Tab-separated table of C-alpha atoms in Angstrom:
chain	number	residue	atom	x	y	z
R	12	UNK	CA	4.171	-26.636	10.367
R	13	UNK	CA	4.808	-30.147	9.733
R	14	UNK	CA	2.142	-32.419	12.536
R	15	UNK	CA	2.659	-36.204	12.832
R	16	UNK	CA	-0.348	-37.920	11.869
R	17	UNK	CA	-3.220	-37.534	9.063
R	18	UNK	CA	-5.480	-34.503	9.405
R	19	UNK	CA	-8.876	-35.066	7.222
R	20	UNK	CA	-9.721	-30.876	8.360
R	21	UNK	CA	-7.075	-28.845	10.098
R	22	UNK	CA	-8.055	-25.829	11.277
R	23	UNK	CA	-5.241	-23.169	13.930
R	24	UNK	CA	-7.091	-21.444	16.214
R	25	UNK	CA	-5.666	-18.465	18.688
R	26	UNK	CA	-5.556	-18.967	22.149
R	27	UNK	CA	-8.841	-16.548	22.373
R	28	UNK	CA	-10.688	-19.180	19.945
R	29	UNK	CA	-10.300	-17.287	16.642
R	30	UNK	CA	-10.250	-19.651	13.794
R	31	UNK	CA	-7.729	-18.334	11.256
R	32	UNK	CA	-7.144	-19.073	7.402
R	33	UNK	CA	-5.625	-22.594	7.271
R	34	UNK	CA	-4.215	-24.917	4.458
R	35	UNK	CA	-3.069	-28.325	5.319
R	36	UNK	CA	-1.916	-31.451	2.665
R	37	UNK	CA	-1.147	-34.928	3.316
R	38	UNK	CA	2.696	-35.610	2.992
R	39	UNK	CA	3.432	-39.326	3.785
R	40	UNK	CA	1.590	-40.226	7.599
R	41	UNK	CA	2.099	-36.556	8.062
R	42	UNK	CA	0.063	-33.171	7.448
R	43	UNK	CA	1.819	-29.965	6.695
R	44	UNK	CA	-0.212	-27.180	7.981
R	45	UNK	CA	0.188	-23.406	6.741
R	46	UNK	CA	-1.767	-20.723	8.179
R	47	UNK	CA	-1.517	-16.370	8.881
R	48	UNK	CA	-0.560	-16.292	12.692
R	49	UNK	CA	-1.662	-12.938	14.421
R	50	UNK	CA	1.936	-12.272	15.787
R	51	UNK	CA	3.298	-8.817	17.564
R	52	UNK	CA	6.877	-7.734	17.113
R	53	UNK	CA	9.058	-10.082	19.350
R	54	UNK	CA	5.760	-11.821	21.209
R	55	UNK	CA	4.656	-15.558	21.955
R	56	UNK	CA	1.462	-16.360	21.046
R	57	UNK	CA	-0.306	-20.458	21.688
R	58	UNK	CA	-1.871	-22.094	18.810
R	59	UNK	CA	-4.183	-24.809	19.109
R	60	UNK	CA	-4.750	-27.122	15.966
R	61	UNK	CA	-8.341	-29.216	15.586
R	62	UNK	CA	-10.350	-31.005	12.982
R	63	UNK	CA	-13.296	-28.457	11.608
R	64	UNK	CA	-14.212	-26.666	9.246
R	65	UNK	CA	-12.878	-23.367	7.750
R	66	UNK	CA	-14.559	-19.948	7.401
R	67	UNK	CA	-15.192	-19.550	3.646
R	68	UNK	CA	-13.023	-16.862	2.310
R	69	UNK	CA	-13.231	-15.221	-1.259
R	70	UNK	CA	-10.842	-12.369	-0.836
R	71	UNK	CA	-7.735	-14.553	-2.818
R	72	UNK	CA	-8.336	-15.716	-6.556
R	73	UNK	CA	-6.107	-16.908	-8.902
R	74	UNK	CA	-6.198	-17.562	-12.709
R	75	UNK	CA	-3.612	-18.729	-15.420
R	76	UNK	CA	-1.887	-15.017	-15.461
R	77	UNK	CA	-3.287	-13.274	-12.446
R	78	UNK	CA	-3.099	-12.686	-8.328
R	79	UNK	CA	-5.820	-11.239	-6.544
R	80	UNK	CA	-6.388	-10.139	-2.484
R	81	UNK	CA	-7.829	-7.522	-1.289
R	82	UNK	CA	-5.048	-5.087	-1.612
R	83	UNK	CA	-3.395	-6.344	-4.663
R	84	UNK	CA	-3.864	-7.666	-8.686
R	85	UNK	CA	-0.845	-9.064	-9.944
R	86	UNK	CA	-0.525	-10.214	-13.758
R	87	UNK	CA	2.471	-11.875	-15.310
R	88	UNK	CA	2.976	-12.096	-19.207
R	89	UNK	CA	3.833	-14.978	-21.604
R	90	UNK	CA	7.270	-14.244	-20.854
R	91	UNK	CA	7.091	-15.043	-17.271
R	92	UNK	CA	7.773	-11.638	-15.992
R	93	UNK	CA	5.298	-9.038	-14.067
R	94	UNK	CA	4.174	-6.819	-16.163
R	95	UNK	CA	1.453	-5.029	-13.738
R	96	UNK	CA	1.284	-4.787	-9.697
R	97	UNK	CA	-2.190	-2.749	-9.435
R	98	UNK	CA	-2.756	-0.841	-5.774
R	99	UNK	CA	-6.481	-1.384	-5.418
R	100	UNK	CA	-6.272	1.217	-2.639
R	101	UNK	CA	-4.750	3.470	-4.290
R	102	UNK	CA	-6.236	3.234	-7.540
R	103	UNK	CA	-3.168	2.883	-8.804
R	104	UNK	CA	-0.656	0.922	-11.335
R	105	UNK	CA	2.789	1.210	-9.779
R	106	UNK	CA	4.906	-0.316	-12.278
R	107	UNK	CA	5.137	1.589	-15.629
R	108	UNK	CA	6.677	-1.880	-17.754
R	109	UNK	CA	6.794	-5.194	-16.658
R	110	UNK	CA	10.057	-6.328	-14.328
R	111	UNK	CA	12.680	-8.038	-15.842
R	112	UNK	CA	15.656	-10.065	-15.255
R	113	UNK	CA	18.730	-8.184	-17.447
R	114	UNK	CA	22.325	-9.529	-17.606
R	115	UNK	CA	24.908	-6.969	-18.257
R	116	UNK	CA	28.951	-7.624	-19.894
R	117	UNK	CA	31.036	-8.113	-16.912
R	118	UNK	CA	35.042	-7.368	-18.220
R	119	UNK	CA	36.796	-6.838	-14.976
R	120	UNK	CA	40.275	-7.995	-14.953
R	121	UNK	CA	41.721	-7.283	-11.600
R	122	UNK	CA	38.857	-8.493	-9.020
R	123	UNK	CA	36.040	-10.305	-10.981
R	124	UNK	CA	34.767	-11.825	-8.770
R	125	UNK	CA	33.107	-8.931	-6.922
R	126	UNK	CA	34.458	-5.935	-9.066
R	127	UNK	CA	31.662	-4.320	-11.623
R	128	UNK	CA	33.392	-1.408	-14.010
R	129	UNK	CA	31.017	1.672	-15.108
R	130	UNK	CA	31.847	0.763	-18.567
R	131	UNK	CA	30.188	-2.280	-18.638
R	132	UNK	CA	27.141	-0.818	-16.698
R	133	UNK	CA	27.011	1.794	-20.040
R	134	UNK	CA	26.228	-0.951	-22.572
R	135	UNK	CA	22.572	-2.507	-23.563
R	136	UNK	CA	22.228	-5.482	-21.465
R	137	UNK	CA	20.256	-8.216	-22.610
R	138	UNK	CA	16.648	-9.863	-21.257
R	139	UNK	CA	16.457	-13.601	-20.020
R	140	UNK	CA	14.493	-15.030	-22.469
R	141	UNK	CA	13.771	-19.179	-22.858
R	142	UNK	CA	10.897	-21.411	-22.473
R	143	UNK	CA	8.940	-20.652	-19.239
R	144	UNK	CA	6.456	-22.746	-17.487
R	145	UNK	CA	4.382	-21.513	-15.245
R	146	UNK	CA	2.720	-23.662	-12.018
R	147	UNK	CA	-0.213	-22.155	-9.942
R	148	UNK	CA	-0.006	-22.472	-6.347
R	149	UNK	CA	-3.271	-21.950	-4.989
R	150	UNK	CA	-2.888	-22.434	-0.751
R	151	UNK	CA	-6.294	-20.586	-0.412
R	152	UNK	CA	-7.652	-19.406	2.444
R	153	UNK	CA	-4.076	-18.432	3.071
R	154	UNK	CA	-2.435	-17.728	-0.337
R	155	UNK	CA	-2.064	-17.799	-4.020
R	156	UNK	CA	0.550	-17.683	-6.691
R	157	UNK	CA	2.987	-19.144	-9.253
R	158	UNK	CA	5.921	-21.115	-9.662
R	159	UNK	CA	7.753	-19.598	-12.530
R	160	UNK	CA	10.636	-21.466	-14.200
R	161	UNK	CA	12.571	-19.722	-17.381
R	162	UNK	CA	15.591	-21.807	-19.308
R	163	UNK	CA	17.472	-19.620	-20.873
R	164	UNK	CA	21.025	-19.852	-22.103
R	165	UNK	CA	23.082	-22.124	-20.332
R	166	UNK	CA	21.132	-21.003	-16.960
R	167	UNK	CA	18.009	-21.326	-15.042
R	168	UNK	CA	15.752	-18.969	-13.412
R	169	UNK	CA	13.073	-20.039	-10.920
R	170	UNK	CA	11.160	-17.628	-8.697
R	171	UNK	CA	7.885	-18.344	-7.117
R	172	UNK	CA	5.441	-15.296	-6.609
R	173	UNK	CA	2.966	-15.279	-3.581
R	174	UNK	CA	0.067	-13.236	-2.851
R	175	UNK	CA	-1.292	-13.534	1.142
R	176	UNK	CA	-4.530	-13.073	2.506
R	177	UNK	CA	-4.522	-9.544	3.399
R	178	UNK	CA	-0.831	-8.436	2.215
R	179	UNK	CA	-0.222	-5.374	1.369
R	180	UNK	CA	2.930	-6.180	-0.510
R	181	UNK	CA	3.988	-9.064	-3.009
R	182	UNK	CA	6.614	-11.664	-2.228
R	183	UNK	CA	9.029	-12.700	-4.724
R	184	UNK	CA	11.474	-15.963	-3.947
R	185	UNK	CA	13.964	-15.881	-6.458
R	186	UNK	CA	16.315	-19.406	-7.223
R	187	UNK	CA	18.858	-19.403	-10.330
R	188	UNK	CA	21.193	-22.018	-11.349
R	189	UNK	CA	24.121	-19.268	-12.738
R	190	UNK	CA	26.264	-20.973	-15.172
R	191	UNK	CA	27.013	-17.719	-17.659
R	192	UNK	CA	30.638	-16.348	-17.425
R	193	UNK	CA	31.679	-13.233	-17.268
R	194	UNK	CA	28.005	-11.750	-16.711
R	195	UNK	CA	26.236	-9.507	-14.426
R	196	UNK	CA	22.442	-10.801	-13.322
R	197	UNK	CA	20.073	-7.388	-12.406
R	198	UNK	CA	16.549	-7.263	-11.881
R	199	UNK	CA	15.068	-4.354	-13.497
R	200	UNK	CA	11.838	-2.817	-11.439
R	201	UNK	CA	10.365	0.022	-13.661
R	202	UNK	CA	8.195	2.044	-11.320
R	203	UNK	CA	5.368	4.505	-11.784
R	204	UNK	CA	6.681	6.554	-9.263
R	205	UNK	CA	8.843	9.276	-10.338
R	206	UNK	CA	11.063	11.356	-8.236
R	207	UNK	CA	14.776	12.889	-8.568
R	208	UNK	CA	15.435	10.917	-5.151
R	209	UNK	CA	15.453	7.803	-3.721
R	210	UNK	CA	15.929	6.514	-0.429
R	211	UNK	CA	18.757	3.861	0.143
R	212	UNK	CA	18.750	1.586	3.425
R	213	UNK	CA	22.376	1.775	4.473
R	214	UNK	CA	21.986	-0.285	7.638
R	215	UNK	CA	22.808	2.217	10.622
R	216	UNK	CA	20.239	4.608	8.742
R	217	UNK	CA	19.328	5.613	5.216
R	218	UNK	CA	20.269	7.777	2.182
R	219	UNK	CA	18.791	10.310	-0.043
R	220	UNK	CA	20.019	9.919	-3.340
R	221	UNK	CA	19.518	10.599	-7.161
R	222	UNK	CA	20.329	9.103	-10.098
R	223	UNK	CA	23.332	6.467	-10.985
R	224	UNK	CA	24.388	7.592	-14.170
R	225	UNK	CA	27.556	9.455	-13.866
R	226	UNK	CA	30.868	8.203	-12.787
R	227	UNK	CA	32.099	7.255	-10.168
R	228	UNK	CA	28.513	7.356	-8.442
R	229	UNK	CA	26.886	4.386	-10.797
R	230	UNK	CA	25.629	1.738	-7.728
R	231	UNK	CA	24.204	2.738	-4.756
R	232	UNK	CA	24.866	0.655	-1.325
R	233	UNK	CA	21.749	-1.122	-0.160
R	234	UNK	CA	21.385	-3.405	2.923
R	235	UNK	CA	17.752	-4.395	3.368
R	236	UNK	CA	15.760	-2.019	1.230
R	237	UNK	CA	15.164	0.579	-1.405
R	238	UNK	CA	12.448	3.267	-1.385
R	239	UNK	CA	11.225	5.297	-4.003
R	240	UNK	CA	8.162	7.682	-3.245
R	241	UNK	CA	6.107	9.810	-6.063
R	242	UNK	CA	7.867	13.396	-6.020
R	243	UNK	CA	3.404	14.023	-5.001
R	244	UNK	CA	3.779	12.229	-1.982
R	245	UNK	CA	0.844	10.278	-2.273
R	246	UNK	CA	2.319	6.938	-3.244
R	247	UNK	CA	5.459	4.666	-3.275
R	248	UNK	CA	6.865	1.660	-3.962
R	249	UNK	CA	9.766	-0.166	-1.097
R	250	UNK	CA	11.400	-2.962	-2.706
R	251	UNK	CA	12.715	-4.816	0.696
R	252	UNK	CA	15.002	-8.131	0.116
R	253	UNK	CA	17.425	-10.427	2.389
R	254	UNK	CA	20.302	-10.903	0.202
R	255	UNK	CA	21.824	-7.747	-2.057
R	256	UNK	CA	23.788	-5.130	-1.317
R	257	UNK	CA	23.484	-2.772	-4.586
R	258	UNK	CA	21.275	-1.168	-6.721
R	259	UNK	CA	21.443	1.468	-9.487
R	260	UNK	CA	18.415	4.013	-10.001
């Protein structure tokens, strides 16, 4: 939230009095304000802002290669990339290699622009690899994470990672300036999870399925999300996004 005038110590309070986590910074004669609202599903809710002080919080750290709340340690590698997402709940590490970025031979002839042969999908793809710099964002009491930025090839990758006060899940913002022809850009998410099955979000409902290996079932439809639970039952990763509609398993 973006306020008109100079805040010296912003703090958002609930309509009940509540003070919540709060992180303000000057931009120009303005101060942008970012705080955790306590929202319901499809709700209004008044906040008031005030100068004070704000409760002390030590639930979020950050250091040069790792995100911590009280849920979740991320690390990331020299590389850029995660290489661990560790369930503090659970007790558990949920990916079993770090996630990359892999670009895959893209021959189609006839469509492509949108077309993506099995073929192709059958060959070694190759990692993004460049320089990387890495820039912390630390927005505590509220949040923590990085600004990652790889060069690689005649492209550029930027995602920022972000770690909230009390999240139970990661958020990953992903930015790339695509200038490579005739290539396919996948993320790869190696899980700890194993099971045959996966469920698919297919928009009016969702799909069990297994394994895209085999002709002519090699990508799976996906609207909003991708599910893929231990064959134990007692843990699970959902990778949810805004903005792809495939994904092989």
């Amino acid at each position: 939230v973006k306020l008109d005038g100079k805040f010296d110590s912003p703090v958002v309070k609930t309509a009940q009095g509540s003070v919540l986590p709060t992180y303000s910074t000057i931009e120009g004669e303005g101060t942008i304000i970012t705080f955790l609202p306590t929202l319901k599903p499809v709700s209004v809710e008044i906040f008031a802002v005030t100068e004070g002080e704000a409760s002390g919080d030590d639930t979020l750290s950050i250091t040069e290669d790792t995100l911590e709340n009280e849920n979740l340690v991320v690390k990331v590698n020299e590389k850029g990339d995660i290489c661990s997402i560790y369930d503090k709940t659970l007790g558990k590490e949920l990916l079993s290699a770090p996630i990359r970025e892999e670009i895959f031979e893209d021959h189609s002839t006839v469509w492509p622009s949108w077309e993506y042969e099995f073929k192709d999908l059958q060959k070694e793809p190759r990692t993004v690899t460049g320089d990387v710099k890495v820039e912390m964002i630390d927005q505590r009491p509220v949040s923590v994470g990085f600004k990652i930025k790889v060069k690689a090839s005649a492209s550029t990758y930027e995602k920022t990672l972000t770690l909230k006060k009390g999240g139970k899940g990661l958020l990953i913002d992903c930015e790339t300036d695509w200038q490579d022809r005739a290539s396919l850009l996948t993320i790869k998410f190696p899980l700890s999870a194993e099971n045959e099955k996966a469920l698919f979000d297919g928009d009016l409902g969702a799909e069990l399925e297994g394994n895209t290996n085999t002709y002519p079932y090699f990508i799976h439809n996906v609207h909003k999300w991708a599910d893929l639970t231990d064959s134990s039952g007692e843990f699970g990763v959902t990778i949810a996004n805004d903005c792809k509609y495939a994904a092989a398993k």
